[in-house]
Amino acid sequence: MDDDWIDQDSFRYLIPGGLPKISIRTVYLFYEKGDVLEILYGRIILRFKYVALVAVDFLITPRNIDTIRAAFRNAKFITVFGNDLPAIVLTCKISLWLKGLDATFCVYSDHVHFIFRYAEFSCAASIFSLNRFCRLTGFRTNVKLLKVYNNCPS
């Protein structure tokens, strides 16, 4: 079976030979390529159909997210970033960027301070999460999280 790589929308797609093009329903966002393989071996992704895997890195920008959103218009987004504080902040930022919004975050040793829609918020770092961010700000996200602890998806 021949495999064809297609360059389109700033992405490189692999379309296995002989298969029709499909509409992507779910987009998984990872820190880096190595994480993708660990999750695949954890058999999480294998049970889903019509998925895209995107490695985003910590240096992701709103423009990159706009490109991903435009390429996968009707897909739901799931982050696979782990449960550390930088990962949680990145998940919040990506959730906002997917809706064309932004916030400023400052992470201190025991608190996360953030400004969203000209209002300032603060939360203890130990309990900060995307859910907590949404409850404090009233923001509604459509991003789901797949938490990874010690390289094992849960």
Short mmCIF file of C-alpha atoms in Angstrom, two decimals:
data_model
loop_
_atom_site.label_atom_id
_atom_site.label_comp_id
_atom_site.label_asym_id
_atom_site.label_seq_id
_atom_site.Cartn_x
_atom_site.Cartn_y
_atom_site.Cartn_z
CA MET A 1 0.00 0.00 0.00
CA ASP A 2 1.46 3.38 -1.00
CA ASP A 3 1.42 6.25 1.47
CA ASP A 4 1.06 9.81 0.23
CA TRP A 5 2.17 12.87 2.18
CA ILE A 6 0.16 15.99 1.39
CA ASP A 7 1.31 19.51 2.31
CA GLN A 8 -1.66 21.77 2.98
CA ASP A 9 -2.60 24.55 5.44
CA SER A 10 0.92 24.61 6.93
CA PHE A 11 0.54 20.95 7.93
CA ARG A 12 1.88 17.71 6.51
CA TYR A 13 -0.77 14.98 6.28
CA LEU A 14 -0.22 11.27 5.78
CA ILE A 15 -3.02 9.73 3.73
CA PRO A 16 -2.59 5.95 3.51
CA GLY A 17 -2.84 4.80 -0.10
CA GLY A 18 -6.27 3.78 -1.34
CA LEU A 19 -8.21 5.36 1.53
CA PRO A 20 -10.63 8.24 1.02
CA LYS A 21 -9.98 11.60 2.65
CA ILE A 22 -11.76 11.89 6.00
CA SER A 23 -13.03 14.67 8.21
CA ILE A 24 -11.04 14.92 11.45
CA ARG A 25 -13.31 14.78 14.49
CA THR A 26 -10.75 15.00 17.31
CA VAL A 27 -7.40 16.79 17.56
CA TYR A 28 -4.97 15.74 20.30
CA LEU A 29 -2.41 18.39 21.22
CA PHE A 30 0.92 17.15 22.68
CA TYR A 31 4.07 18.86 23.98
CA GLU A 32 6.36 16.97 21.66
CA LYS A 33 6.53 14.00 19.29
CA GLY A 34 7.87 11.63 21.96
CA ASP A 35 4.69 12.04 24.01
CA VAL A 36 2.60 10.88 21.04
CA LEU A 37 4.31 7.50 20.97
CA GLU A 38 3.88 7.01 24.72
CA ILE A 39 0.15 7.71 24.48
CA LEU A 40 -0.22 5.45 21.45
CA TYR A 41 1.49 2.65 23.34
CA GLY A 42 -0.91 3.37 26.19
CA ARG A 43 -3.72 2.46 23.73
CA ILE A 44 -5.66 5.64 24.38
CA ILE A 45 -5.70 7.02 20.84
CA LEU A 46 -6.14 3.69 19.09
CA ARG A 47 -9.80 3.34 20.08
CA PHE A 48 -10.83 6.59 18.36
CA LYS A 49 -11.56 7.18 14.68
CA TYR A 50 -10.74 10.23 12.59
CA VAL A 51 -8.14 11.84 14.85
CA ALA A 52 -5.22 14.18 14.29
CA LEU A 53 -2.14 14.29 16.51
CA VAL A 54 -0.39 17.68 16.78
CA ALA A 55 2.83 18.33 18.72
CA VAL A 56 2.66 21.96 19.88
CA ASP A 57 5.70 22.60 22.14
CA PHE A 58 5.85 25.20 24.93
CA LEU A 59 6.58 27.93 22.35
CA ILE A 60 3.20 27.69 20.67
CA THR A 61 1.66 31.02 19.62
CA PRO A 62 -1.90 32.22 19.01
CA ARG A 63 -1.13 32.25 15.29
CA ASN A 64 -0.16 28.55 15.39
CA ILE A 65 -3.41 27.74 17.18
CA ASP A 66 -5.38 29.77 14.60
CA THR A 67 -3.80 27.64 11.88
CA ILE A 68 -4.67 24.42 13.72
CA ARG A 69 -8.23 25.63 14.35
CA ALA A 70 -8.67 26.59 10.68
CA ALA A 71 -7.34 23.23 9.50
CA PHE A 72 -9.65 21.25 11.79
CA ARG A 73 -12.77 23.44 11.86
CA ASN A 74 -15.31 21.03 13.32
CA ALA A 75 -12.99 18.96 15.50
CA LYS A 76 -12.96 18.85 19.28
CA PHE A 77 -9.60 19.50 20.92
CA ILE A 78 -8.01 17.43 23.66
CA THR A 79 -4.75 18.38 25.36
CA VAL A 80 -2.30 15.74 26.52
CA PHE A 81 0.08 17.90 28.54
CA GLY A 82 0.50 16.33 31.96
CA ASN A 83 -0.51 17.86 35.27
CA ASP A 84 2.28 20.29 36.14
CA LEU A 85 1.65 24.01 36.48
CA PRO A 86 3.20 25.08 33.15
CA ALA A 87 1.04 22.48 31.39
CA ILE A 88 -2.12 23.75 33.08
CA VAL A 89 -1.32 27.36 32.14
CA LEU A 90 -0.59 26.27 28.56
CA THR A 91 -3.94 24.46 28.43
CA CYS A 92 -5.70 27.62 29.59
CA LYS A 93 -3.87 29.71 26.98
CA ILE A 94 -4.72 27.29 24.16
CA SER A 95 -8.37 27.16 25.28
CA LEU A 96 -8.51 30.94 25.03
CA TRP A 97 -6.66 31.11 21.71
CA LEU A 98 -9.05 28.61 20.15
CA LYS A 99 -11.80 31.18 20.78
CA GLY A 100 -9.72 34.17 19.68
CA LEU A 101 -9.12 35.41 23.25
CA ASP A 102 -6.07 35.78 25.47
CA ALA A 103 -5.05 36.29 29.09
CA THR A 104 -1.83 37.18 30.89
CA PHE A 105 -0.56 34.69 33.47
CA CYS A 106 2.08 35.21 36.16
CA VAL A 107 3.10 32.12 38.07
CA TYR A 108 4.65 32.60 41.50
CA SER A 109 5.83 29.91 43.90
CA ASP A 110 2.43 29.39 45.49
CA HIS A 111 -0.03 31.42 43.39
CA VAL A 112 -1.12 31.96 39.82
CA HIS A 113 -2.17 35.53 39.00
CA PHE A 114 -3.91 36.22 35.71
CA ILE A 115 -5.65 39.03 33.88
CA PHE A 116 -8.59 38.17 31.64
CA ARG A 117 -10.91 40.73 30.05
CA TYR A 118 -9.35 43.55 32.13
CA ALA A 119 -10.11 41.77 35.42
CA GLU A 120 -7.42 40.42 37.76
CA PHE A 121 -7.66 37.00 39.41
CA SER A 122 -5.51 34.95 41.75
CA CYS A 123 -5.57 31.28 42.66
CA ALA A 124 -3.43 29.01 44.81
CA ALA A 125 -1.07 27.09 42.54
CA SER A 126 -1.93 23.83 44.30
CA ILE A 127 -5.56 23.97 43.12
CA PHE A 128 -5.17 25.83 39.82
CA SER A 129 -6.68 24.03 36.82
CA LEU A 130 -8.50 24.78 33.57
CA ASN A 131 -11.76 24.11 35.41
CA ARG A 132 -10.82 26.54 38.19
CA PHE A 133 -9.79 29.16 35.61
CA CYS A 134 -13.18 28.80 33.90
CA ARG A 135 -15.10 29.05 37.18
CA LEU A 136 -13.22 32.16 38.32
CA THR A 137 -13.48 34.02 35.01
CA GLY A 138 -16.77 32.73 33.61
CA PHE A 139 -14.96 31.53 30.48
CA ARG A 140 -16.49 28.50 28.76
CA THR A 141 -14.03 26.19 27.07
CA ASN A 142 -14.53 23.43 24.55
CA VAL A 143 -11.11 21.89 25.23
CA LYS A 144 -10.94 18.58 27.04
CA LEU A 145 -7.93 17.32 28.97
CA LEU A 146 -6.38 13.89 28.90
CA LYS A 147 -4.19 13.92 32.00
CA VAL A 148 -0.90 12.07 31.98
CA TYR A 149 0.77 11.04 35.22
CA ASN A 150 4.23 9.50 35.12
CA ASN A 151 3.85 8.88 31.37
CA CYS A 152 0.66 6.87 31.91
CA PRO A 153 -2.60 8.30 30.51
CA SER A 154 -5.60 8.44 32.82
#
